[in-house]
PDB file of C-alpha atoms and ligand atoms in Angstrom:
ATOM      1  CA  MET C   1     151.306  87.381  66.680  1.00 61.00           C
ATOM      2  CA  LEU C   2     153.465  85.605  68.908  1.00 63.00           C
ATOM      3  CA  SER C   3     154.083  82.753  66.280  1.00 61.00           C
ATOM      4  CA  SER C   4     155.331  85.209  63.784  1.00 64.00           C
ATOM      5  CA  ILE C   5     157.546  86.583  66.396  1.00 68.00           C
ATOM      6  CA  LEU C   6     158.933  83.449  67.044  1.00 64.00           C
ATOM      7  CA  SER C   7     159.339  82.441  63.427  1.00 61.00           C
ATOM      8  CA  LEU C   8     161.002  85.735  62.763  1.00 63.00           C
ATOM      9  CA  LEU C   9     163.492  84.948  65.676  1.00 64.00           C
ATOM     10  CA  GLN C  10     163.868  81.543  64.350  1.00 66.00           C
ATOM     11  CA  SER C  11     164.879  82.788  60.828  1.00 62.00           C
ATOM     12  CA  LEU C  12     167.343  85.409  62.254  1.00 66.00           C
ATOM     13  CA  PHE C  13     169.132  82.937  64.696  1.00 70.00           C
ATOM     14  CA  TYR C  14     168.693  79.707  62.704  1.00 80.00           C
ATOM     15  CA  PRO C  15     168.375  80.501  58.918  1.00 91.00           C
ATOM     16  CA  HIS C  16     167.307  77.653  56.702  1.00 94.00           C
ATOM     17  CA  TYR C  17     168.866  77.312  53.284  1.00 96.00           C
ATOM     18  CA  CYS C  18     167.135  75.525  50.593  1.00 97.00           C
ATOM     19  CA  PRO C  19     168.999  71.909  49.791  1.00 96.00           C
ATOM     20  CA  GLY C  20     168.461  72.406  46.124  1.00 96.00           C
ATOM     21  CA  CYS C  21     170.049  75.949  45.379  1.00 97.00           C
ATOM     22  CA  GLY C  22     171.454  77.184  48.812  1.00 97.00           C
ATOM     23  CA  THR C  23     169.381  80.421  49.164  1.00 96.00           C
ATOM     24  CA  GLU C  24     167.842  81.200  52.352  1.00 95.00           C
ATOM     25  CA  VAL C  25     164.324  79.942  52.757  1.00 95.00           C
ATOM     26  CA  ARG C  26     161.874  82.197  54.770  1.00 90.00           C
ATOM     27  CA  GLY C  27     158.871  79.934  55.202  1.00 90.00           C
ATOM     28  CA  LYS C  28     158.410  76.480  56.737  1.00 93.00           C
ATOM     29  CA  GLY C  29     159.066  74.398  53.862  1.00 94.00           C
ATOM     30  CA  VAL C  30     162.126  72.923  53.000  1.00 96.00           C
ATOM     31  CA  LEU C  31     162.514  74.182  49.434  1.00 96.00           C
ATOM     32  CA  CYS C  32     162.786  77.737  47.938  1.00 97.00           C
ATOM     33  CA  ASP C  33     159.901  78.391  45.509  1.00 96.00           C
ATOM     34  CA  SER C  34     161.989  78.134  42.469  1.00 97.00           C
ATOM     35  CA  CYS C  35     163.347  74.723  43.116  1.00 97.00           C
ATOM     36  CA  ARG C  36     159.728  73.517  44.388  1.00 96.00           C
ATOM     37  CA  ARG C  37     158.370  74.596  41.001  1.00 96.00           C
ATOM     38  CA  GLY C  38     161.249  72.713  39.164  1.00 96.00           C
ATOM     39  CA  ILE C  39     160.074  69.105  40.511  1.00 94.00           C
ATOM     40  CA  TRP C  40     156.330  69.990  41.482  1.00 94.00           C
ATOM     41  CA  HIS C  41     154.636  67.022  39.857  1.00 92.00           C
ATOM     42  CA  PRO C  42     151.470  65.967  41.697  1.00 90.00           C
ATOM     43  CA  ARG C  43     149.807  62.826  40.245  1.00 87.00           C
ATOM     44  CA  ALA C  44     147.637  59.845  40.843  1.00 82.00           C
ATOM     45  CA  LEU C  45     149.067  56.821  38.952  1.00 79.00           C
ATOM     46  CA  GLN C  46     147.359  53.719  38.056  1.00 72.00           C
ATOM     47  CA  PRO C  47     148.884  50.855  39.789  1.00 67.00           C
ATOM     48  CA  LEU C  48     148.028  48.490  37.097  1.00 67.00           C
ATOM     49  CA  SER C  49     150.110  50.151  34.598  1.00 64.00           C
ATOM     50  CA  LEU C  50     153.028  49.768  37.054  1.00 63.00           C
ATOM     51  CA  ASP C  51     152.644  45.957  37.523  1.00 66.00           C
ATOM     52  CA  CYS C  52     151.304  46.702  41.278  1.00 66.00           C
ATOM     53  CA  LEU C  53     148.335  44.513  41.310  1.00 66.00           C
ATOM     54  CA  HIS C  54     147.807  44.723  45.029  1.00 67.00           C
ATOM     55  CA  LEU C  55     147.574  48.466  45.128  1.00 74.00           C
ATOM     56  CA  ASP C  56     144.554  50.791  44.485  1.00 78.00           C
ATOM     57  CA  GLY C  57     146.388  54.029  43.660  1.00 79.00           C
ATOM     58  CA  LEU C  58     149.703  55.622  43.999  1.00 82.00           C
ATOM     59  CA  PHE C  59     149.931  59.409  44.782  1.00 85.00           C
ATOM     60  CA  PHE C  60     152.932  61.491  44.286  1.00 88.00           C
ATOM     61  CA  LEU C  61     153.511  65.215  45.095  1.00 91.00           C
ATOM     62  CA  MET C  62     156.887  65.780  43.492  1.00 92.00           C
ATOM     63  CA  ASP C  63     159.328  64.022  41.218  1.00 92.00           C
ATOM     64  CA  TYR C  64     162.250  62.528  43.254  1.00 91.00           C
ATOM     65  CA  ALA C  65     164.952  64.896  42.284  1.00 93.00           C
ATOM     66  CA  GLY C  66     166.653  68.178  42.862  1.00 95.00           C
ATOM     67  CA  GLY C  67     166.100  69.740  46.126  1.00 96.00           C
ATOM     68  CA  ILE C  68     163.838  67.116  47.591  1.00 95.00           C
ATOM     69  CA  GLN C  69     166.006  64.239  46.743  1.00 94.00           C
ATOM     70  CA  LYS C  70     169.027  65.987  48.376  1.00 96.00           C
ATOM     71  CA  ALA C  71     167.010  66.970  51.490  1.00 96.00           C
ATOM     72  CA  LEU C  72     165.613  63.477  52.001  1.00 94.00           C
ATOM     73  CA  GLN C  73     169.033  61.909  51.625  1.00 93.00           C
ATOM     74  CA  MET C  74     170.321  64.283  54.067  1.00 95.00           C
ATOM     75  CA  ALA C  75     167.572  63.388  56.531  1.00 94.00           C
ATOM     76  CA  LYS C  76     168.117  59.779  55.976  1.00 91.00           C
ATOM     77  CA  PHE C  77     172.074  59.406  55.709  1.00 90.00           C
ATOM     78  CA  GLN C  78     173.425  62.591  57.460  1.00 93.00           C
ATOM     79  CA  GLY C  79     171.397  62.610  60.614  1.00 92.00           C
ATOM     80  CA  ARG C  80     169.570  66.119  59.527  1.00 94.00           C
ATOM     81  CA  GLU C  81     166.902  65.894  61.871  1.00 94.00           C
ATOM     82  CA  ASP C  82     166.208  69.774  61.481  1.00 94.00           C
ATOM     83  CA  LEU C  83     164.780  69.040  57.986  1.00 96.00           C
ATOM     84  CA  LEU C  84     162.041  66.759  59.297  1.00 96.00           C
ATOM     85  CA  PRO C  85     159.545  69.312  60.362  1.00 96.00           C
ATOM     86  CA  ARG C  86     160.154  71.404  57.067  1.00 96.00           C
ATOM     87  CA  LEU C  87     159.859  68.017  54.843  1.00 95.00           C
ATOM     88  CA  ALA C  88     156.339  67.521  56.936  1.00 95.00           C
ATOM     89  CA  GLU C  89     155.418  70.856  55.935  1.00 95.00           C
ATOM     90  CA  GLU C  90     156.266  70.472  52.375  1.00 94.00           C
ATOM     91  CA  TRP C  91     153.743  67.324  52.520  1.00 93.00           C
ATOM     92  CA  LYS C  92     150.961  69.236  54.490  1.00 93.00           C
ATOM     93  CA  GLN C  93     151.038  72.383  52.455  1.00 93.00           C
ATOM     94  CA  GLY C  94     151.388  70.273  49.182  1.00 92.00           C
ATOM     95  CA  THR C  95     148.454  68.356  49.701  1.00 90.00           C
ATOM     96  CA  LEU C  96     146.447  71.417  50.894  1.00 90.00           C
ATOM     97  CA  ARG C  97     147.142  72.906  47.279  1.00 88.00           C
ATOM     98  CA  GLU C  98     146.662  69.789  45.245  1.00 86.00           C
ATOM     99  CA  LYS C  99     142.887  68.477  44.684  1.00 82.00           C
ATOM    100  CA  LYS C 100     144.111  64.873  43.921  1.00 78.00           C
ATOM    101  CA  PHE C 101     144.549  64.366  47.537  1.00 78.00           C
ATOM    102  CA  HIS C 102     141.313  65.413  48.746  1.00 81.00           C
ATOM    103  CA  TRP C 103     139.090  62.372  49.217  1.00 78.00           C
ATOM    104  CA  GLN C 104     135.363  62.427  49.933  1.00 80.00           C
ATOM    105  CA  LEU C 105     134.880  59.419  52.162  1.00 79.00           C
ATOM    106  CA  GLY C 106     131.691  58.499  54.222  1.00 81.00           C
ATOM    107  CA  PRO C 107     131.748  58.121  57.938  1.00 83.00           C
ATOM    108  CA  GLU C 108     131.419  54.336  57.625  1.00 84.00           C
ATOM    109  CA  VAL C 109     134.762  54.171  55.732  1.00 84.00           C
ATOM    110  CA  ARG C 110     137.583  53.111  57.991  1.00 87.00           C
ATOM    111  CA  LEU C 111     140.570  54.955  56.947  1.00 88.00           C
ATOM    112  CA  ALA C 112     143.981  54.518  58.643  1.00 90.00           C
ATOM    113  CA  ALA C 113     147.517  55.915  57.707  1.00 91.00           C
ATOM    114  CA  ALA C 114     150.590  53.491  58.120  1.00 91.00           C
ATOM    115  CA  GLY C 115     154.182  53.975  57.487  1.00 90.00           C
ATOM    116  CA  ILE C 116     156.504  51.206  55.761  1.00 86.00           C
ATOM    117  CA  PRO C 117     158.463  50.289  58.461  1.00 85.00           C
ATOM    118  CA  THR C 118     162.178  51.160  58.500  1.00 84.00           C
ATOM    119  CA  ASP C 119     164.775  48.240  59.208  1.00 83.00           C
ATOM    120  CA  PRO C 120     164.643  48.459  63.143  1.00 84.00           C
ATOM    121  CA  GLY C 121     168.514  48.480  63.276  1.00 84.00           C
ATOM    122  CA  ARG C 122     168.829  51.542  60.745  1.00 84.00           C
ATOM    123  CA  ARG C 123     165.979  53.208  62.677  1.00 86.00           C
ATOM    124  CA  LYS C 124     167.726  52.914  65.820  1.00 88.00           C
ATOM    125  CA  LYS C 125     170.989  54.078  64.550  1.00 89.00           C
ATOM    126  CA  ARG C 126     169.092  57.131  62.878  1.00 90.00           C
ATOM    127  CA  GLY C 127     167.038  57.886  65.880  1.00 92.00           C
ATOM    128  CA  TYR C 128     163.864  58.521  63.842  1.00 93.00           C
ATOM    129  CA  ASP C 129     161.503  57.099  61.328  1.00 92.00           C
ATOM    130  CA  LEU C 130     161.249  59.269  58.164  1.00 92.00           C
ATOM    131  CA  PRO C 131     157.587  58.107  57.091  1.00 92.00           C
ATOM    132  CA  GLU C 132     156.384  58.753  60.805  1.00 93.00           C
ATOM    133  CA  GLU C 133     158.157  62.331  60.990  1.00 94.00           C
ATOM    134  CA  ILE C 134     156.911  63.176  57.429  1.00 94.00           C
ATOM    135  CA  PHE C 135     153.247  61.992  57.462  1.00 93.00           C
ATOM    136  CA  GLN C 136     152.091  61.937  61.026  1.00 94.00           C
ATOM    137  CA  PRO C 137     151.573  65.800  61.221  1.00 94.00           C
ATOM    138  CA  TRP C 138     149.444  65.595  57.875  1.00 92.00           C
ATOM    139  CA  CYS C 139     147.449  62.792  59.350  1.00 92.00           C
ATOM    140  CA  ARG C 140     146.850  64.864  62.597  1.00 93.00           C
ATOM    141  CA  GLN C 141     145.574  67.714  60.351  1.00 91.00           C
ATOM    142  CA  GLU C 142     143.458  65.598  58.345  1.00 89.00           C
ATOM    143  CA  GLY C 143     141.979  63.509  61.104  1.00 89.00           C
ATOM    144  CA  TYR C 144     143.306  60.301  59.913  1.00 90.00           C
ATOM    145  CA  ARG C 145     144.586  57.593  62.282  1.00 92.00           C
ATOM    146  CA  TRP C 146     148.111  56.608  62.276  1.00 94.00           C
ATOM    147  CA  GLU C 147     148.415  52.706  63.032  1.00 93.00           C
ATOM    148  CA  THR C 148     151.392  50.536  63.036  1.00 92.00           C
ATOM    149  CA  LEU C 149     149.969  47.975  60.655  1.00 90.00           C
ATOM    150  CA  LEU C 150     153.178  46.615  59.384  1.00 89.00           C
ATOM    151  CA  VAL C 151     156.509  45.025  60.768  1.00 88.00           C
ATOM    152  CA  ARG C 152     159.547  43.840  59.261  1.00 87.00           C
ATOM    153  CA  ASN C 153     159.999  39.896  59.830  1.00 86.00           C
ATOM    154  CA  ARG C 154     163.669  39.508  58.760  1.00 85.00           C
ATOM    155  CA  PRO C 155     166.638  42.185  58.033  1.00 81.00           C
ATOM    156  CA  THR C 156     167.222  43.425  54.843  1.00 83.00           C
ATOM    157  CA  ARG C 157     169.990  45.097  52.833  1.00 82.00           C
ATOM    158  CA  PRO C 158     169.627  49.088  52.283  1.00 78.00           C
ATOM    159  CA  GLN C 159     167.870  49.592  49.190  1.00 78.00           C
ATOM    160  CA  TYR C 160     170.106  52.408  48.357  1.00 75.00           C
ATOM    161  CA  GLY C 161     172.424  51.516  45.494  1.00 81.00           C
ATOM    162  CA  LEU C 162     170.672  48.313  44.502  1.00 86.00           C
ATOM    163  CA  ALA C 163     169.605  47.777  41.070  1.00 87.00           C
ATOM    164  CA  PRO C 164     165.602  47.502  40.617  1.00 84.00           C
ATOM    165  CA  GLU C 165     165.627  43.588  40.295  1.00 87.00           C
ATOM    166  CA  GLU C 166     167.901  43.462  43.406  1.00 89.00           C
ATOM    167  CA  ARG C 167     165.611  45.866  45.333  1.00 86.00           C
ATOM    168  CA  LYS C 168     162.533  43.730  44.782  1.00 82.00           C
ATOM    169  CA  LYS C 169     164.330  40.447  45.912  1.00 86.00           C
ATOM    170  CA  ASN C 170     165.660  42.244  48.790  1.00 84.00           C
ATOM    171  CA  ILE C 171     162.341  43.378  50.267  1.00 81.00           C
ATOM    172  CA  LYS C 172     160.094  40.433  48.851  1.00 84.00           C
ATOM    173  CA  GLY C 173     157.844  39.234  51.828  1.00 84.00           C
ATOM    174  CA  CYS C 174     159.817  41.113  54.558  1.00 86.00           C
ATOM    175  CA  PHE C 175     156.682  42.983  55.759  1.00 86.00           C
ATOM    176  CA  THR C 176     154.071  41.109  57.829  1.00 88.00           C
ATOM    177  CA  LEU C 177     150.697  42.641  59.132  1.00 89.00           C
ATOM    178  CA  THR C 178     150.658  43.170  62.975  1.00 91.00           C
ATOM    179  CA  ARG C 179     147.094  41.842  63.061  1.00 89.00           C
ATOM    180  CA  GLN C 180     144.735  39.786  61.001  1.00 85.00           C
ATOM    181  CA  GLU C 181     141.310  41.070  62.281  1.00 86.00           C
ATOM    182  CA  ASN C 182     139.613  44.633  62.099  1.00 87.00           C
ATOM    183  CA  LEU C 183     141.616  46.084  59.484  1.00 87.00           C
ATOM    184  CA  PRO C 184     140.749  49.282  58.004  1.00 87.00           C
ATOM    185  CA  ASP C 185     138.871  49.608  54.718  1.00 85.00           C
ATOM    186  CA  ILE C 186     141.632  51.909  53.241  1.00 85.00           C
ATOM    187  CA  VAL C 187     145.195  52.041  54.268  1.00 86.00           C
ATOM    188  CA  LEU C 188     147.384  54.820  53.082  1.00 88.00           C
ATOM    189  CA  LEU C 189     150.875  53.536  53.134  1.00 87.00           C
ATOM    190  CA  CYS C 190     153.201  56.411  53.367  1.00 89.00           C
ATOM    191  CA  GLU C 191     156.420  56.303  51.785  1.00 85.00           C
ATOM    192  CA  GLN C 192     158.757  59.356  51.660  1.00 81.00           C
ATOM    193  CA  ARG C 193     160.540  59.016  48.518  1.00 76.00           C
ATOM    194  CA  CYS C 194     158.800  61.590  46.065  1.00 63.00           C
ATOM    195  CA  LEU C 195     156.704  62.296  48.904  1.00 65.00           C
ATOM    196  CA  ARG C 196     154.166  59.643  47.829  1.00 67.00           C
ATOM    197  CA  LEU C 197     151.445  57.653  49.217  1.00 68.00           C
ATOM    198  CA  ILE C 198     150.196  54.480  48.331  1.00 65.00           C
ATOM    199  CA  GLN C 199     146.790  53.703  48.662  1.00 64.00           C
ATOM    200  CA  ILE C 200     145.939  50.128  49.412  1.00 59.00           C
ATOM    201  CA  SER C 201     143.002  48.273  50.481  1.00 55.00           C
ATOM    202  CA  LYS C 202     142.144  45.055  48.609  1.00 48.00           C
ATOM    203  CA  CYS C 203     145.558  43.659  49.169  1.00 45.00           C
ATOM    204  CA  MET C 204     145.146  43.734  53.017  1.00 46.00           C
ATOM    205  CA  HIS C 205     142.194  41.712  52.736  1.00 45.00           C
ATOM    206  CA  SER C 206     142.932  39.265  49.803  1.00 44.00           C
ATOM    207  CA  ARG C 207     146.287  38.231  50.713  1.00 40.00           C
ATOM    208  CA  LYS C 208     146.765  36.632  53.939  1.00 38.00           C
ATOM    209  CA  ASN C 209     149.491  38.176  56.031  1.00 34.00           C
ATOM    210  CA  ARG C 210     151.864  39.732  53.624  1.00 34.00           C
ATOM    211  CA  ILE C 211     152.312  42.443  51.205  1.00 35.00           C
TER     212      ILE C 211
HETATM  213 ZN1   ZN I 301     166.142  76.420  46.053  1.00 60.92          ZN
END
């Protein structure tokens, strides 16, 4: 009751407008229903077909287009911190609706989620880290442990505006594991573009300390 009154007051005083089309959004998500429908595309991809030999799965919730692309760019480049809880809500609600994101794991499987770390300089300037802000609320809901498993070992150029080959070159070998021992069996690497998860397990164990 109290939360519904609070959300009513919130929408009266701080209305939120869909980044895709500009209409007012009543719920907690970032997009209106119509814009969400336009880019809704949950899927699990086989990484072998994408030349990602060290990954076990890639899970996307939406296409990187329309309102979600705008919202992520606004949060990333325009300091729109207010969009972060709404982006987190899109992911949380989206994964609840989508069966591909429901994994049956035994209690012996050690699973952890980790963000792909932002360049420290850009993180400091921005004041927040997008993967953490978007995916940690979902981890709390699902009971997944969030761990800092990767760090950047050198500065990189922003990926934005680079050609695909330059992007690969820019980040090649720039991440290092924070520890070598006692690694989780499955790591869900969280990356905000397309609201996607990268399930990675073999690589953590088969490649010494870099991915
Ligand atoms: Zn819209």
